[in-house]
CSV table of N, CA and C in Angstrom, one decimal:
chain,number,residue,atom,x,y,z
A,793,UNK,N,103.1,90.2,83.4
A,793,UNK,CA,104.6,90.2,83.5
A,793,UNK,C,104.9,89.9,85.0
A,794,UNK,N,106.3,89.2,85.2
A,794,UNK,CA,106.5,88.9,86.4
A,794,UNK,C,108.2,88.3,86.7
A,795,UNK,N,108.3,88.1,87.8
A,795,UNK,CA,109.8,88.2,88.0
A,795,UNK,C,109.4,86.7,89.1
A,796,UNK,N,110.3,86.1,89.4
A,796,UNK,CA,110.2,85.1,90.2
A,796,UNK,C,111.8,84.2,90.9
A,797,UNK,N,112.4,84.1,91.3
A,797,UNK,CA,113.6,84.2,91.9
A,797,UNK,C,114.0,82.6,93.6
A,798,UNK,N,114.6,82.0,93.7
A,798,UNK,CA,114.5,81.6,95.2
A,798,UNK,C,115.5,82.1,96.0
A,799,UNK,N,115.4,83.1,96.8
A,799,UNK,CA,115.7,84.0,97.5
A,799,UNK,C,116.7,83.3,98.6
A,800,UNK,N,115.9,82.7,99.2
A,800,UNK,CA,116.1,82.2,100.1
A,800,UNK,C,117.3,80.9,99.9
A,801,UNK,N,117.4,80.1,99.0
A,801,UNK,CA,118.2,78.7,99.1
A,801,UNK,C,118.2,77.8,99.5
A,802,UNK,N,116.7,78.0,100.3
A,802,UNK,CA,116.5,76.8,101.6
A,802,UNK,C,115.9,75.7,100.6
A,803,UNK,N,115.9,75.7,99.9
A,803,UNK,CA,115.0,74.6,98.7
A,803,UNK,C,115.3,75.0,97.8
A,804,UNK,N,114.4,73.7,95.9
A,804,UNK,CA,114.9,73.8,94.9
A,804,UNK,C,114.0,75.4,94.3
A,805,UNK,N,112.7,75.3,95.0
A,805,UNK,CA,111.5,76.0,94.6
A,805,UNK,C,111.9,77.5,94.6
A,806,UNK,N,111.1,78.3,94.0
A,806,UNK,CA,110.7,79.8,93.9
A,806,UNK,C,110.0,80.1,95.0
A,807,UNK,N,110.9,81.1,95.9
A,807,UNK,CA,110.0,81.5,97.1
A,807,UNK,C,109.9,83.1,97.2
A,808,UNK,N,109.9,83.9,96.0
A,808,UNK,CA,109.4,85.3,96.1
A,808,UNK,C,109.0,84.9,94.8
A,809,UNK,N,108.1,85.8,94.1
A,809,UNK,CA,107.2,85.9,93.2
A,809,UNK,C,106.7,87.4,93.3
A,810,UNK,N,106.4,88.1,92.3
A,810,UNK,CA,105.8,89.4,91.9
A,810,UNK,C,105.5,89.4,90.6
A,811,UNK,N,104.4,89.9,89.9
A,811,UNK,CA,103.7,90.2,89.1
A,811,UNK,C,102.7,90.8,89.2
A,812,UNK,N,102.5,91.4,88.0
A,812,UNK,CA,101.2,92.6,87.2
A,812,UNK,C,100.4,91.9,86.2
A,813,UNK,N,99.3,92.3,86.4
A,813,UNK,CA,98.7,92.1,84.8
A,813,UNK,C,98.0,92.8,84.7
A,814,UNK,N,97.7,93.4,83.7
A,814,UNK,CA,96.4,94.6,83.1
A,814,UNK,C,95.1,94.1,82.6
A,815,UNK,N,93.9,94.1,82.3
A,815,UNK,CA,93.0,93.4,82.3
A,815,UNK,C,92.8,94.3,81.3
A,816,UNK,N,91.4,93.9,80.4
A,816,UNK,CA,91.0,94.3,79.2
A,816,UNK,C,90.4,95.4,79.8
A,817,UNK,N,89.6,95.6,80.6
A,817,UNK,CA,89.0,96.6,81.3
A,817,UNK,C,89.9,98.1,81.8
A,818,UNK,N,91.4,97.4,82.2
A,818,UNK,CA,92.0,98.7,82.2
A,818,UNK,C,92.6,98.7,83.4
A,819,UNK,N,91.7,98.0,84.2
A,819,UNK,CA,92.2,97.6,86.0
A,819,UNK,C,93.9,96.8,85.7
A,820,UNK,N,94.5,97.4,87.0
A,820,UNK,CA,96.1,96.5,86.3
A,820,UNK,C,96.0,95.8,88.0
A,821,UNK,N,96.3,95.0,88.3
A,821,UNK,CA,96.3,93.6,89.4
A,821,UNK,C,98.1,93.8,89.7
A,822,UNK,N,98.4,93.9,91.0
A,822,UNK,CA,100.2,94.0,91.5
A,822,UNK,C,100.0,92.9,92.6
A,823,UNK,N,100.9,91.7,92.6
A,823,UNK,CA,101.1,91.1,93.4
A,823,UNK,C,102.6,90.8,93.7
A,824,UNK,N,102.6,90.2,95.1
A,824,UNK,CA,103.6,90.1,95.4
A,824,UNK,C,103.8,89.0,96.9
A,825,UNK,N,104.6,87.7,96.3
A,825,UNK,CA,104.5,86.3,97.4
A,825,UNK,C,105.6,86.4,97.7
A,826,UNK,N,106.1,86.2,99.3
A,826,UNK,CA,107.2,85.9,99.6
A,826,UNK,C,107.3,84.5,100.3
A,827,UNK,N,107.9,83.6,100.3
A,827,UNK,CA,107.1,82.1,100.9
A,827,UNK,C,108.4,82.2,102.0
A,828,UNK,N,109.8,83.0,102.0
A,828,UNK,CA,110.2,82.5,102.7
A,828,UNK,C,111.0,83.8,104.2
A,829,UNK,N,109.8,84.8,104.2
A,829,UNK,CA,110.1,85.3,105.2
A,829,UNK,C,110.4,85.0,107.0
A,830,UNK,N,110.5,85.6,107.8
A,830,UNK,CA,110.4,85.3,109.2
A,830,UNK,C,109.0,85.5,109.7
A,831,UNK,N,108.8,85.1,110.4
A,831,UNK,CA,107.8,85.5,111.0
A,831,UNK,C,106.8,86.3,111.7
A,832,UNK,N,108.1,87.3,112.2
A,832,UNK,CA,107.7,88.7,112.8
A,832,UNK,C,107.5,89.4,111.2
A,833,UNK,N,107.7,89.3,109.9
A,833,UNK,CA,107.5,89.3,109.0
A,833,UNK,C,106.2,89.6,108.1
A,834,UNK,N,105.6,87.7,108.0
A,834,UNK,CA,104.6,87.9,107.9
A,834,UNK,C,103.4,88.6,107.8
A,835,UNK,N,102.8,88.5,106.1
A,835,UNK,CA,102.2,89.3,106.1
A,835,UNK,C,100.6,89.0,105.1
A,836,UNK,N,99.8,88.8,105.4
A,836,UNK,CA,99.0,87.8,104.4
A,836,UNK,C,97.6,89.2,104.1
A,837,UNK,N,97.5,89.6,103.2
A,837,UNK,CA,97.0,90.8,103.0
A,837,UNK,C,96.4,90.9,101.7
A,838,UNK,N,95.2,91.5,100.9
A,838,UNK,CA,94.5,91.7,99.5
A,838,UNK,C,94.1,93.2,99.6
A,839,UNK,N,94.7,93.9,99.5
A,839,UNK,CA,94.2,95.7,98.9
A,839,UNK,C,93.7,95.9,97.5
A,840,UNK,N,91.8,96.1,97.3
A,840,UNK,CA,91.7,96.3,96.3
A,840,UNK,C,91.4,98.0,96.1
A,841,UNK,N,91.8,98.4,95.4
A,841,UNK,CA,91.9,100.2,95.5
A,841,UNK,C,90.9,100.5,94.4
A,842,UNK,N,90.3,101.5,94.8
A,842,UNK,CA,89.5,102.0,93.5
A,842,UNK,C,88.7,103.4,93.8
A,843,UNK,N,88.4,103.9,93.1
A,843,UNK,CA,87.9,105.7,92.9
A,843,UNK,C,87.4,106.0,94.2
A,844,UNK,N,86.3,105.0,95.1
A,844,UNK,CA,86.0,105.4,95.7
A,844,UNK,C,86.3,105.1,97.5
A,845,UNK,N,87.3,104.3,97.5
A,845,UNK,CA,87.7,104.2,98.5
A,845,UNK,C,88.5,102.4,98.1
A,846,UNK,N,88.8,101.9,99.1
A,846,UNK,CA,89.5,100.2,99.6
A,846,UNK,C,89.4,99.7,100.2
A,847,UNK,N,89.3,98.1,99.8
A,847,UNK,CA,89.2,97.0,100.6
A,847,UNK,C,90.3,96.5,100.9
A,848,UNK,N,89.7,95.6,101.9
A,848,UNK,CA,91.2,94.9,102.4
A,848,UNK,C,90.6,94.0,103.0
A,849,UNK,N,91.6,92.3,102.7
A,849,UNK,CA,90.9,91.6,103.3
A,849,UNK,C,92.1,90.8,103.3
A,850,UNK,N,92.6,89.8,104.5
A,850,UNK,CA,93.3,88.4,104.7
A,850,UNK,C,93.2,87.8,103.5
A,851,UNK,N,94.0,87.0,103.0
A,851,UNK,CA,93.5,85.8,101.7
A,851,UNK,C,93.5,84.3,102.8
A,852,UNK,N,94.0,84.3,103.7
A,852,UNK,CA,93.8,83.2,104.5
A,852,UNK,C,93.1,83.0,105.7
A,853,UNK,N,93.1,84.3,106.2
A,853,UNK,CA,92.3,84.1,108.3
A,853,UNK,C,91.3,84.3,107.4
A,854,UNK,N,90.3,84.9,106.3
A,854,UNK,CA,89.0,84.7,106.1
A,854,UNK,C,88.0,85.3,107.1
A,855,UNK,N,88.1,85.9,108.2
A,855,UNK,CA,87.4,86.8,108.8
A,855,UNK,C,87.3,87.7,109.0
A,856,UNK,N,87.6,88.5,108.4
A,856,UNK,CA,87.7,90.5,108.3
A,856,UNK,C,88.0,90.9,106.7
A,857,UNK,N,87.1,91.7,106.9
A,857,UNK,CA,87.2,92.7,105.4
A,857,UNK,C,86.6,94.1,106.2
A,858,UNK,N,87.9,94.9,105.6
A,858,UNK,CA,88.0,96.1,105.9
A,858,UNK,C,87.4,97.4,104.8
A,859,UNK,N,86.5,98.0,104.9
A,859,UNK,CA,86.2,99.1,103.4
A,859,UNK,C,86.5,100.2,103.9
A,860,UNK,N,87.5,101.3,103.2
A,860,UNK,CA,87.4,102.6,103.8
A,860,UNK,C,86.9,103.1,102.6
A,861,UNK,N,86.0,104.4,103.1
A,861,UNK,CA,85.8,105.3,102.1
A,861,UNK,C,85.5,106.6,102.5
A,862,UNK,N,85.6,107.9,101.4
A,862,UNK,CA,85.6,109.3,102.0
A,862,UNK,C,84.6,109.5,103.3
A,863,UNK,N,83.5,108.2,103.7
A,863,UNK,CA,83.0,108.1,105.0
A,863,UNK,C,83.5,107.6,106.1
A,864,UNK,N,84.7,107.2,105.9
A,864,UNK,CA,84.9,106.5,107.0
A,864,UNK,C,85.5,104.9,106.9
A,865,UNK,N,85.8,104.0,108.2
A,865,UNK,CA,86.3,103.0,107.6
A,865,UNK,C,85.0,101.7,108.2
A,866,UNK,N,84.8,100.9,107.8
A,866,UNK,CA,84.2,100.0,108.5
A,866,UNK,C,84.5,98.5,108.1
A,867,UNK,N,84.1,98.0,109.3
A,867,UNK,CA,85.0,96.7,109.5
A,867,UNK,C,83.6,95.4,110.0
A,868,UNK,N,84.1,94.7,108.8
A,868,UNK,CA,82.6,93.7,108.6
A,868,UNK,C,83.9,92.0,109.2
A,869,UNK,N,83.2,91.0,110.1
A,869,UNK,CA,83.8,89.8,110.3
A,869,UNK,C,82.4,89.1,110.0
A,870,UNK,N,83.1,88.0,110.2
A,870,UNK,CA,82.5,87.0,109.4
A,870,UNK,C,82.5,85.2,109.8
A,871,UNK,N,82.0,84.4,109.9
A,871,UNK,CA,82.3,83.0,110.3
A,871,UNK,C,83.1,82.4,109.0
A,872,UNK,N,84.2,82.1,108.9
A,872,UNK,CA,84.6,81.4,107.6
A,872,UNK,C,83.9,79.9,107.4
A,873,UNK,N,83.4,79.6,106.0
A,873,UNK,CA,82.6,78.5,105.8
A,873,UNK,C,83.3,77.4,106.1
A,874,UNK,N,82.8,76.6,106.6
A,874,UNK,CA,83.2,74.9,107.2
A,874,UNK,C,84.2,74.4,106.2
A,875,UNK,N,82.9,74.5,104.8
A,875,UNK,CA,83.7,73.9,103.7
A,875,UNK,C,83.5,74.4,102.4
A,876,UNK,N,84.6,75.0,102.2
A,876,UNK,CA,84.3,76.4,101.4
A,876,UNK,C,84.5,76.0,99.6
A,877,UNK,N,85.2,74.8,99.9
A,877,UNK,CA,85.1,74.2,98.3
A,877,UNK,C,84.0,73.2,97.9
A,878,UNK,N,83.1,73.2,98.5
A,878,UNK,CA,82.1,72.1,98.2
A,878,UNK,C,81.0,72.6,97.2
A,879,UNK,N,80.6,73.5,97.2
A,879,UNK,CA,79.9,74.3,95.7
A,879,UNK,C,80.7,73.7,94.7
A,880,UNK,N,82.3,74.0,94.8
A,880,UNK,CA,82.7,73.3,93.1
A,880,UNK,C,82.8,72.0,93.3
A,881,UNK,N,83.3,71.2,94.3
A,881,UNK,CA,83.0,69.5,94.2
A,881,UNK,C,82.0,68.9,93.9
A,882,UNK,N,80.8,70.1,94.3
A,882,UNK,CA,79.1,69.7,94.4
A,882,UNK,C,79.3,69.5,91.7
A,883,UNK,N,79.5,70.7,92.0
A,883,UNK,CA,79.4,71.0,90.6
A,883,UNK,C,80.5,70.0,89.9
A,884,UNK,N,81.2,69.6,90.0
A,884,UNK,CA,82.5,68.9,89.7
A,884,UNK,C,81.3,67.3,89.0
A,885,UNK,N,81.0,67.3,90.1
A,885,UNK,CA,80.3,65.8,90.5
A,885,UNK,C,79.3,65.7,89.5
A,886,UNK,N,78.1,66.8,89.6
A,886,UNK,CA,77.2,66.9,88.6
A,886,UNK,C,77.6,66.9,87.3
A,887,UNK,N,79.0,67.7,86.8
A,887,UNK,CA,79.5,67.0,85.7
A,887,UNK,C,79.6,65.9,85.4
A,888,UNK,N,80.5,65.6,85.5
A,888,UNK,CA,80.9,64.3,85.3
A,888,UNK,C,79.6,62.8,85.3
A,889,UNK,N,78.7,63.3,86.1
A,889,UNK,CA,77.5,62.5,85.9
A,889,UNK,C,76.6,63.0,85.0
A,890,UNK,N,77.2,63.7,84.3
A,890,UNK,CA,76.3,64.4,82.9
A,890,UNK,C,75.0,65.0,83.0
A,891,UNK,N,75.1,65.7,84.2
A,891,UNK,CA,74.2,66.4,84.7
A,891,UNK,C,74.2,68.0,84.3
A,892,UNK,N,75.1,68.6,84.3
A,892,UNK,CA,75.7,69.6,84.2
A,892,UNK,C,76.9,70.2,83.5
A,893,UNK,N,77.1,71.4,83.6
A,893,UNK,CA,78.4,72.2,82.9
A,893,UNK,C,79.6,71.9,83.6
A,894,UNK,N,81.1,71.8,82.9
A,894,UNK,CA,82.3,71.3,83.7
A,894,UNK,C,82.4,73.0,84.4
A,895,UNK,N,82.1,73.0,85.6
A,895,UNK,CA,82.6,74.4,86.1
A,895,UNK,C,84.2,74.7,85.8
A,896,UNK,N,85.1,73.7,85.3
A,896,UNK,CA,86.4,74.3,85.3
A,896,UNK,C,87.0,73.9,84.2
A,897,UNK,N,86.6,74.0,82.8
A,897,UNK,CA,87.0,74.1,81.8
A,897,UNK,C,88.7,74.1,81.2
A,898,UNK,N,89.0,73.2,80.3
A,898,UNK,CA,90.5,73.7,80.3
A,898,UNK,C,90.7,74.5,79.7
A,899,UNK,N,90.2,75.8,79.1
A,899,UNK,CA,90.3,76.7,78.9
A,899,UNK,C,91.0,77.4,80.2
A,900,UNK,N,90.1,77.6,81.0
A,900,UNK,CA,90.7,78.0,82.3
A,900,UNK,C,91.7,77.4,82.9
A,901,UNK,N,91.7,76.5,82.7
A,901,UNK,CA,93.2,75.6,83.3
A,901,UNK,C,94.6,76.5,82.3
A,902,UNK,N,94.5,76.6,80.8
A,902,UNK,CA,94.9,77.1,80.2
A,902,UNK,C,95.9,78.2,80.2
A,903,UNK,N,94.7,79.4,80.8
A,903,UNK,CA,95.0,81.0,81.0
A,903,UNK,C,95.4,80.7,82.2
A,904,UNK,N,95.0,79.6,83.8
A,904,UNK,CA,95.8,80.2,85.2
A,904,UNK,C,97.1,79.7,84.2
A,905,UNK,N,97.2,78.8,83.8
A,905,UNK,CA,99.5,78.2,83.9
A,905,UNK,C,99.8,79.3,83.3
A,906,UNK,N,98.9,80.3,82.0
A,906,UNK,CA,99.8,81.2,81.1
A,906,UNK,C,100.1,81.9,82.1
A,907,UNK,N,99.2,83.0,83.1
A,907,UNK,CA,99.6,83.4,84.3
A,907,UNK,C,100.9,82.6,84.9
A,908,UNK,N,100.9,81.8,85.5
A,908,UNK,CA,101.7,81.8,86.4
A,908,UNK,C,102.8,81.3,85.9
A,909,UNK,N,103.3,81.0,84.3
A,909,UNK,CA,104.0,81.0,83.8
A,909,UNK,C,104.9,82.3,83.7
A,910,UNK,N,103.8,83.5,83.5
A,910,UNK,CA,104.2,84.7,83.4
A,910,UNK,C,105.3,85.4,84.0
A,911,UNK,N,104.8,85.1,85.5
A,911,UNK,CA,105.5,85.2,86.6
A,911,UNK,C,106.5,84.8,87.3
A,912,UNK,N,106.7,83.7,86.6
A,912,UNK,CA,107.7,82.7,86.7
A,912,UNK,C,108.9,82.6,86.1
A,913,UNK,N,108.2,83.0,84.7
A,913,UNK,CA,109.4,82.3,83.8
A,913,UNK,C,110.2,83.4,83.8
């Protein structure tokens, strides 16, 4: 479920966005985009929560992930990879040359639009 709105008026597009979803598992996923804040604003952040403590990691700077847990917090960086889509282009490729499995099925094409239809509509 999800709610989606253009806040802002500076364009035709949706620039806040929030949604949930519950997974078969039971885990429920809360997000929340805002595309058209200020800057001192700004906030680019992934909290995954769970029994034994949380992560947290940028979805964009790609070099910190944070874990706390009843021990304490620790703080892991990292080089972000050169080129970080090339496993699926590598895979993409071997399809299509009938080498291999379509890594991205439209199935999956499928379920992300029902998502982000969710959210949207």
């Amino acid at each position: 479920k999800g709610l989606a709105s253009n806040q802002s008026a500076i364009y035709e597009a949706t620039d806040a966005v929030a949604g949930t979803i519950e997974f078969e598992s039971g885990a429920i996923f809360s997000g929340q985009w805002n595309f058209s804040v200020n800057s001192e604003s700004e906030l680019d952040s992934c909290e995954i929560l769970g029994t034994e403590g949380k992560m947290s990691f940028p979805i964009f700077d790609h070099q910190k992930i944070e874990l706390t847990t009843r021990n304490g917090r620790e703080e892991m960086r990292f080089q972000p990879l050169e080129h970080v889509q090339q496993p699926m282009i590598a895979q993409v490729v071997q399809y299509f040359l009938g080498k291999s499995y379509n890594p991205g099925d439209g199935q999956n094409g499928v379920e992300v639009m029902r998502l982000i239809d969710a959210f949207t509509s």
